[in-house]
Each structure stands twice: as C-alpha cells, then as structure tokens.
JSON list of C-alpha atoms in Angstrom, two decimals:
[
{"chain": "A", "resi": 1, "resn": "UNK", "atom": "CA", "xyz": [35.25, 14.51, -8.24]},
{"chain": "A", "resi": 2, "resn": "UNK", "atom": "CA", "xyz": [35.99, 16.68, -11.31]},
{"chain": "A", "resi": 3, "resn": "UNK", "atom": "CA", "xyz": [37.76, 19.65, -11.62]},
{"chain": "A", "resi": 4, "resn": "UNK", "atom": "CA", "xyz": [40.34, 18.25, -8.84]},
{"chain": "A", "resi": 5, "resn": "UNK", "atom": "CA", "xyz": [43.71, 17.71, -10.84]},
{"chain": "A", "resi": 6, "resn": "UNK", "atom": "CA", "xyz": [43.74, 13.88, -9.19]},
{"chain": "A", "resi": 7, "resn": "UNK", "atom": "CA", "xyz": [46.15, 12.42, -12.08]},
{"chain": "A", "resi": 8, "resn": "UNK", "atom": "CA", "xyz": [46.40, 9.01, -12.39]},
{"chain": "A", "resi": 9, "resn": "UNK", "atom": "CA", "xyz": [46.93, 7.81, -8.75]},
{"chain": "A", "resi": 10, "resn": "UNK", "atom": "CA", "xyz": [44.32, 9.71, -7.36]},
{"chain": "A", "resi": 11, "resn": "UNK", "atom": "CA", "xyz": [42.51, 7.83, -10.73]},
{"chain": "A", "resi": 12, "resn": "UNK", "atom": "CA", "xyz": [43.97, 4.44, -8.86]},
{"chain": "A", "resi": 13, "resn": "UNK", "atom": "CA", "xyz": [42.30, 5.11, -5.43]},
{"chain": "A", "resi": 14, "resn": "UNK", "atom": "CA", "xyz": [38.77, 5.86, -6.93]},
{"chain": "A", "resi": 15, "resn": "UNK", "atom": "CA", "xyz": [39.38, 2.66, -9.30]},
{"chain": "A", "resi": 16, "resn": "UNK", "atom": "CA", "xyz": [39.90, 0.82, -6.24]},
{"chain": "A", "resi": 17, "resn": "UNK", "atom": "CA", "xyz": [36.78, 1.98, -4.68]},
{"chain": "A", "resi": 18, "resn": "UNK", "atom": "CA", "xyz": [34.44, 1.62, -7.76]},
{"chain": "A", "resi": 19, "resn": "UNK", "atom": "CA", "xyz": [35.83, -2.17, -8.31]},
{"chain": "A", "resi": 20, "resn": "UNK", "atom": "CA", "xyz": [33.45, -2.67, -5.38]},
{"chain": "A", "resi": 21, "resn": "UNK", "atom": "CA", "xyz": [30.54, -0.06, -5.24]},
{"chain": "A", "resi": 22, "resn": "UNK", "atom": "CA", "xyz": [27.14, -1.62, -5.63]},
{"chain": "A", "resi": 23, "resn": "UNK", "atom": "CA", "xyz": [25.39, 1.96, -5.72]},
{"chain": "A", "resi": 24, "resn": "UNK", "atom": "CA", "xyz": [27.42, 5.03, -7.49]},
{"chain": "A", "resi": 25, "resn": "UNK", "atom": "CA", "xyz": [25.05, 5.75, -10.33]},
{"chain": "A", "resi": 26, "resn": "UNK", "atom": "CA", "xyz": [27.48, 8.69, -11.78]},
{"chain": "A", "resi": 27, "resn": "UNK", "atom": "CA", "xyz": [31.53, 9.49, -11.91]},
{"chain": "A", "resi": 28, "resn": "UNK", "atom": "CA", "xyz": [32.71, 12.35, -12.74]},
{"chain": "A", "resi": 29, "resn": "UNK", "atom": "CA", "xyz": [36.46, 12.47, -12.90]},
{"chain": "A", "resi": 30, "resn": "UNK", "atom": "CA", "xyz": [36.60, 15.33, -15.87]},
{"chain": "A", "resi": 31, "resn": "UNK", "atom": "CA", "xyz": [39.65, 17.93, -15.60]},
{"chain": "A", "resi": 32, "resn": "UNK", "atom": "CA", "xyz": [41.99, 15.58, -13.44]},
{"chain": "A", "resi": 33, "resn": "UNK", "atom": "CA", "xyz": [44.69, 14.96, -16.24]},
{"chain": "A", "resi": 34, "resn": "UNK", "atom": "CA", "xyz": [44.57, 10.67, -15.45]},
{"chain": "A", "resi": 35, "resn": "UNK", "atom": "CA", "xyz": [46.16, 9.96, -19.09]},
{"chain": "A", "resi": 36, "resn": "UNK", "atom": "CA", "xyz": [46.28, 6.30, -20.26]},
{"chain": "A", "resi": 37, "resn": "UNK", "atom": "CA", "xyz": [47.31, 5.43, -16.84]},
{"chain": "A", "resi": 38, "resn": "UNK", "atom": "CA", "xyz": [44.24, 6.64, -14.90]},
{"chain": "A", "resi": 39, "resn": "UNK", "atom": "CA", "xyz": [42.33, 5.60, -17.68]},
{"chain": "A", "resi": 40, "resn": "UNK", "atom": "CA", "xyz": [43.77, 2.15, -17.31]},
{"chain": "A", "resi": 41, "resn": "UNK", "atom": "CA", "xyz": [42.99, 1.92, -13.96]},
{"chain": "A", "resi": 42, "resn": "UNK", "atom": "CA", "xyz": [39.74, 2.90, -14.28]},
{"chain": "A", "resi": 43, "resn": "UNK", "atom": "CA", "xyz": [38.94, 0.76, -17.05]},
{"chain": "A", "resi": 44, "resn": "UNK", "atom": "CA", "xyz": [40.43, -2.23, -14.37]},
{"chain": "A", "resi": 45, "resn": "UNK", "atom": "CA", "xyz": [37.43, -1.21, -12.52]},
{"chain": "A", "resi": 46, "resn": "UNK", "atom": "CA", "xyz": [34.84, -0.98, -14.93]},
{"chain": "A", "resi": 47, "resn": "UNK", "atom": "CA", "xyz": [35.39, -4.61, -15.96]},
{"chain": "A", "resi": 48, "resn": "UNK", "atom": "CA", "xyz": [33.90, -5.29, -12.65]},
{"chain": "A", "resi": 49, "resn": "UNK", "atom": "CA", "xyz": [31.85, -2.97, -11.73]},
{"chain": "A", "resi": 50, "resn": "UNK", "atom": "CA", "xyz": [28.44, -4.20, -12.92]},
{"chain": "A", "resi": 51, "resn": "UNK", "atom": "CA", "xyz": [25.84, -1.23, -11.82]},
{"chain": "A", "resi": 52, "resn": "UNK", "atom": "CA", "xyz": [27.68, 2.06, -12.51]},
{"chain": "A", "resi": 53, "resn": "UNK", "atom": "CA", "xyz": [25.72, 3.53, -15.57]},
{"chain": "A", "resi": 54, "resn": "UNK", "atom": "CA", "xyz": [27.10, 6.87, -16.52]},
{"chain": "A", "resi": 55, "resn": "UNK", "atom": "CA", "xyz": [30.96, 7.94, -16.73]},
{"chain": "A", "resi": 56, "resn": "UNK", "atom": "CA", "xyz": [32.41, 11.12, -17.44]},
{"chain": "A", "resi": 57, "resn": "UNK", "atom": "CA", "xyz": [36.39, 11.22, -18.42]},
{"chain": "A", "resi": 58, "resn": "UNK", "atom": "CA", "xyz": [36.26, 14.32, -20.54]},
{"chain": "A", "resi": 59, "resn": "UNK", "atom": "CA", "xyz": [39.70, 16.11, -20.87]},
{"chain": "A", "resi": 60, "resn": "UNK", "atom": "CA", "xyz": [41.72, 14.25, -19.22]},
{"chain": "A", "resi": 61, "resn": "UNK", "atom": "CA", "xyz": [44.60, 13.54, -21.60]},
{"chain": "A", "resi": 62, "resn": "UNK", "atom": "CA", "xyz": [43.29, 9.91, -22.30]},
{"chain": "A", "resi": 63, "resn": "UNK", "atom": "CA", "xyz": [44.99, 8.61, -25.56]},
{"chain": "A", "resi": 64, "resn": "UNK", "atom": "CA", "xyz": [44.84, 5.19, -27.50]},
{"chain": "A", "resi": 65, "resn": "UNK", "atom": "CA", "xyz": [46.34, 3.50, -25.13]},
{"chain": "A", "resi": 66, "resn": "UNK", "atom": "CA", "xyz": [43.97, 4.76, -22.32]},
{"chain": "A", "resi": 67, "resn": "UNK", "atom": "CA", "xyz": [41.13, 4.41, -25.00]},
{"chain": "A", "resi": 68, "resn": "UNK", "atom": "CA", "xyz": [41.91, 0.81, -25.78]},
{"chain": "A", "resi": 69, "resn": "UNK", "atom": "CA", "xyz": [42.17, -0.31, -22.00]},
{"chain": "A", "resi": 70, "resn": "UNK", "atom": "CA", "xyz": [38.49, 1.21, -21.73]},
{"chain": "A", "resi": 71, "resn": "UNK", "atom": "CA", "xyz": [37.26, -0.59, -24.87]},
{"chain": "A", "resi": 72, "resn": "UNK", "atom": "CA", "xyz": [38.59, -3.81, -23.12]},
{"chain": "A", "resi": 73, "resn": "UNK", "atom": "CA", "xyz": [36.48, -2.99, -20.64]},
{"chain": "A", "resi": 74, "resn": "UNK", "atom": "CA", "xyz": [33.19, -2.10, -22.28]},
{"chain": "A", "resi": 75, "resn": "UNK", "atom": "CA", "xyz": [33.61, -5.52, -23.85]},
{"chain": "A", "resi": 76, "resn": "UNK", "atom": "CA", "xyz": [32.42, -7.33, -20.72]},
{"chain": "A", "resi": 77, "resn": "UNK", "atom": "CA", "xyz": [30.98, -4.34, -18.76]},
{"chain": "A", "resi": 78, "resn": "UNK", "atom": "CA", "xyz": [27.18, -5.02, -19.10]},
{"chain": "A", "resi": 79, "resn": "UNK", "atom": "CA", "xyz": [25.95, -1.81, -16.79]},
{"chain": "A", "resi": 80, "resn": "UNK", "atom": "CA", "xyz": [27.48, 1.27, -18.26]},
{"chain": "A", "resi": 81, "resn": "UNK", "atom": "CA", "xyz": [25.15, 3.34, -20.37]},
{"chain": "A", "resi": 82, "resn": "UNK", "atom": "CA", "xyz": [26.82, 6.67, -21.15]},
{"chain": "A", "resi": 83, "resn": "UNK", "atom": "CA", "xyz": [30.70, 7.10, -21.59]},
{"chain": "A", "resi": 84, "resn": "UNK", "atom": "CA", "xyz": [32.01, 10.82, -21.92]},
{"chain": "A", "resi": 85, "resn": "UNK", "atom": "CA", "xyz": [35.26, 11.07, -23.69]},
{"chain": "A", "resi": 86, "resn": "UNK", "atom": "CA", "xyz": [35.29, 14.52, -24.81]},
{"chain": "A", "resi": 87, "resn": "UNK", "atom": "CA", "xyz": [38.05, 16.54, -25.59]},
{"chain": "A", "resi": 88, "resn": "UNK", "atom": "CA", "xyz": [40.64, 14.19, -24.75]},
{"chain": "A", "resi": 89, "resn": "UNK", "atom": "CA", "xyz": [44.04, 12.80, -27.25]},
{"chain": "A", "resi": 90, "resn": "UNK", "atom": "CA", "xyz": [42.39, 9.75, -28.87]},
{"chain": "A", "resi": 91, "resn": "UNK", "atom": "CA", "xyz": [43.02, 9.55, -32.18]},
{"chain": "A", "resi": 92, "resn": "UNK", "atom": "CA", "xyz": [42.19, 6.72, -34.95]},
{"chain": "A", "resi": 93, "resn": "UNK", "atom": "CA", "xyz": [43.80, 3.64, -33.67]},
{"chain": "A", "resi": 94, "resn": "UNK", "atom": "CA", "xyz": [41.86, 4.32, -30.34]},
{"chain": "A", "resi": 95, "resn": "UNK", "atom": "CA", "xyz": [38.25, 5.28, -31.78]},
{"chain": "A", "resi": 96, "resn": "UNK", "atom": "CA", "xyz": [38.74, 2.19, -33.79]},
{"chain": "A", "resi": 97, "resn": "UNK", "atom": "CA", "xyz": [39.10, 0.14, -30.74]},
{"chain": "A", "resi": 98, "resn": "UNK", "atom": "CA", "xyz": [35.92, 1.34, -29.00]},
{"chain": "A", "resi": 99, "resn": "UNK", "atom": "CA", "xyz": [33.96, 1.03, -32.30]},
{"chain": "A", "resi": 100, "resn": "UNK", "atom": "CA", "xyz": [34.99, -2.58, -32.63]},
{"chain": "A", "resi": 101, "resn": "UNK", "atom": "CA", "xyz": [34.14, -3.17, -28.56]},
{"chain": "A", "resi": 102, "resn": "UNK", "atom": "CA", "xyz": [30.92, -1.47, -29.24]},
{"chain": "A", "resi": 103, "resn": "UNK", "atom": "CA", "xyz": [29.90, -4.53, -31.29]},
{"chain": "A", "resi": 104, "resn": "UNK", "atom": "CA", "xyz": [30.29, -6.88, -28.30]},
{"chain": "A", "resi": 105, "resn": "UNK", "atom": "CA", "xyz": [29.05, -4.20, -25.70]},
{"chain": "A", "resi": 106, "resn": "UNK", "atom": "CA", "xyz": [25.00, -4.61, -25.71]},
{"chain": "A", "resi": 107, "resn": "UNK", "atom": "CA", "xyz": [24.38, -1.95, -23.12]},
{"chain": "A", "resi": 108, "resn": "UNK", "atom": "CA", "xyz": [26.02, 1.74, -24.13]},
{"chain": "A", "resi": 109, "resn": "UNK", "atom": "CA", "xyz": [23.82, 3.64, -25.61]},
{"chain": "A", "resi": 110, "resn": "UNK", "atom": "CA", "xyz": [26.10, 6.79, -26.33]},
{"chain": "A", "resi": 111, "resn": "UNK", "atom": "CA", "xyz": [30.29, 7.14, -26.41]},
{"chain": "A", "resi": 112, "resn": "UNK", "atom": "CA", "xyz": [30.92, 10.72, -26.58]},
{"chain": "A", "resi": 113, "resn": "UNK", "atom": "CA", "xyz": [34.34, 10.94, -28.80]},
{"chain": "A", "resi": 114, "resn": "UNK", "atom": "CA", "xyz": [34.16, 15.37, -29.77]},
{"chain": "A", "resi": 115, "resn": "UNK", "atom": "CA", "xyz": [37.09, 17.00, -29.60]},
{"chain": "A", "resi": 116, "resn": "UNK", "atom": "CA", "xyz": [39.61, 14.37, -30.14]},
{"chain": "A", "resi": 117, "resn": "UNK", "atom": "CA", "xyz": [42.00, 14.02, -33.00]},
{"chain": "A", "resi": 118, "resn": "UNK", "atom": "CA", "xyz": [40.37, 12.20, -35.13]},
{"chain": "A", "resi": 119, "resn": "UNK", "atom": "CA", "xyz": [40.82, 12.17, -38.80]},
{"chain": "A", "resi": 120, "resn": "UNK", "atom": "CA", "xyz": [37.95, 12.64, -41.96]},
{"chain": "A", "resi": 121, "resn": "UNK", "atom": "CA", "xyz": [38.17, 8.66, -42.20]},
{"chain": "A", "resi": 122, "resn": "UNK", "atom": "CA", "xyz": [38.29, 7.53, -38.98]},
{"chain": "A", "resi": 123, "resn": "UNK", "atom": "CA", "xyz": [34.89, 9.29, -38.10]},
{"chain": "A", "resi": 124, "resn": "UNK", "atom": "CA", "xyz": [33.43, 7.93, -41.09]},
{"chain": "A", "resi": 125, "resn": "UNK", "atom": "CA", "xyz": [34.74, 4.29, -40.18]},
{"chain": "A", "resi": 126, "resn": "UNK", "atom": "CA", "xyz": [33.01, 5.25, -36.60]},
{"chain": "A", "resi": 127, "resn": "UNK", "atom": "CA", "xyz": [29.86, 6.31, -38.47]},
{"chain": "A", "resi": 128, "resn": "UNK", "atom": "CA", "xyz": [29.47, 3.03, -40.37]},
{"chain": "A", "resi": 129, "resn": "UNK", "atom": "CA", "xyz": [29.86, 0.95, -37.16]},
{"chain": "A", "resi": 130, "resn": "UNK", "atom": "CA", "xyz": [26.16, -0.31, -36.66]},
{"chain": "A", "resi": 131, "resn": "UNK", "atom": "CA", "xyz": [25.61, -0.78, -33.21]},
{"chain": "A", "resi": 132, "resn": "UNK", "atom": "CA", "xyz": [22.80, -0.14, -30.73]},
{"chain": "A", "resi": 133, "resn": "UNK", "atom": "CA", "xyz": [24.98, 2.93, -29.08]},
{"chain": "A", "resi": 134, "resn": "UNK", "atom": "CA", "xyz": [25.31, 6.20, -30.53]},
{"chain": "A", "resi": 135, "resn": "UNK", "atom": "CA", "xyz": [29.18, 7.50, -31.18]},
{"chain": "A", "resi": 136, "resn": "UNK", "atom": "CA", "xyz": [29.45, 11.30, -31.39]},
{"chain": "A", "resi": 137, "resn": "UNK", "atom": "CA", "xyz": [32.74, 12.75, -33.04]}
]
C-alpha cells in the first residue's frame, strides 16, 4: 500500500481492517502523507492487533502527536517487531515518548527514527534509553 497518497482516511480504512487481521505479517503505508491523524488511527489498531510484526510509516508527515499515539500503542502491543519511522516530523517531545514506551514494550527489536528533527540531546537521551530494541536516529 505505499506510494498511494491514502492520507489519513484511507489510513482509517486500513486501521479498521488491521484491528482484526490474524495474518498480515507486513504494512507498508510509506509515502501516503497520514500525519498524526492516520498515525492515530493506526496506532488504534495496533493496540489490538496482536500478530502483525513489521510496520513501515516512513514519510508520512507523522509528528509528536502521531508519534505519541503510536508509543501508546507499543505499550501494550506485544507482536510488533520492527517500526519504520523514517523521515517523518517527530521531533524531541515525540522520540521521548517512544523511548519511554520502549521500556514497557518487551517485543520491538528496532524503531527506525532517521531523518526526523531531532535535536543533539534528544538523540543522546534516545541513546541512553536501555532497552532490548534498537533506536536508530
């Protein structure tokens, strides 16, 4: 599904479907532009969905509120395994809400955060988070 330009409802209509899926091993929605919206919706469904290991959200316009609705959900997700959030608009107050979810979260092994606006001491804050999953800025 990347590459399509779904925004955030067409975001909303996959969440919808992936709150339910038993077998999607991989999404893809990179390039849609979902923003925080999308990315709140999806997060919605990742709270539930308990089998979906990898997820790809790079550039998409996802900021800290988008990034904190996500970090909700990887506090009770216990399935996903690999979260791309490359190139994207989260900045410090965001990263530092996935860091802190990534102490809860026993399952991610690697949070892709390159390309996003974060400062000199945020990524060393992000750095110093010791957690089983690996966070790349």
């Amino acid at each position: 599904l990347a590459n399509n330009v779904i925004g955030p409802e067409g975001a909303s209509k996959v969440a919808e479907a992936l709150a339910g899926n038993k077998t999607l091993q991989r999404l893809s929605l990179a390039n849609n532009k979902i923003g925080d919206e999308g990315a709140r919706k999806v997060a919605e469904a990742l709270r539930v969905n308990q089998t979906l290991p990898l997820v790809f959200l790079r550039n998409n316009n996802i900021g800290d509120e988008g990034a904190g609705a996500l970090a909700d959900a990887l506090r009770v997700n216990q399935a996903l395994q690999h979260m791309n959030l490359h190139s994207n608009n989260i900045g410090d107050e965001g990263a530092g809400k996935l860091a802190d979810a990534l102490a809860v979260n026993k399952t991610l092994q690697q949070i892709d955060l390159h390309n996003n606006p974060l400062t000199e001491s945020a990524k060393k804050v992000v750095h110093s988070v010791q957690t089983s999953a690996k966070m790349l800025v």
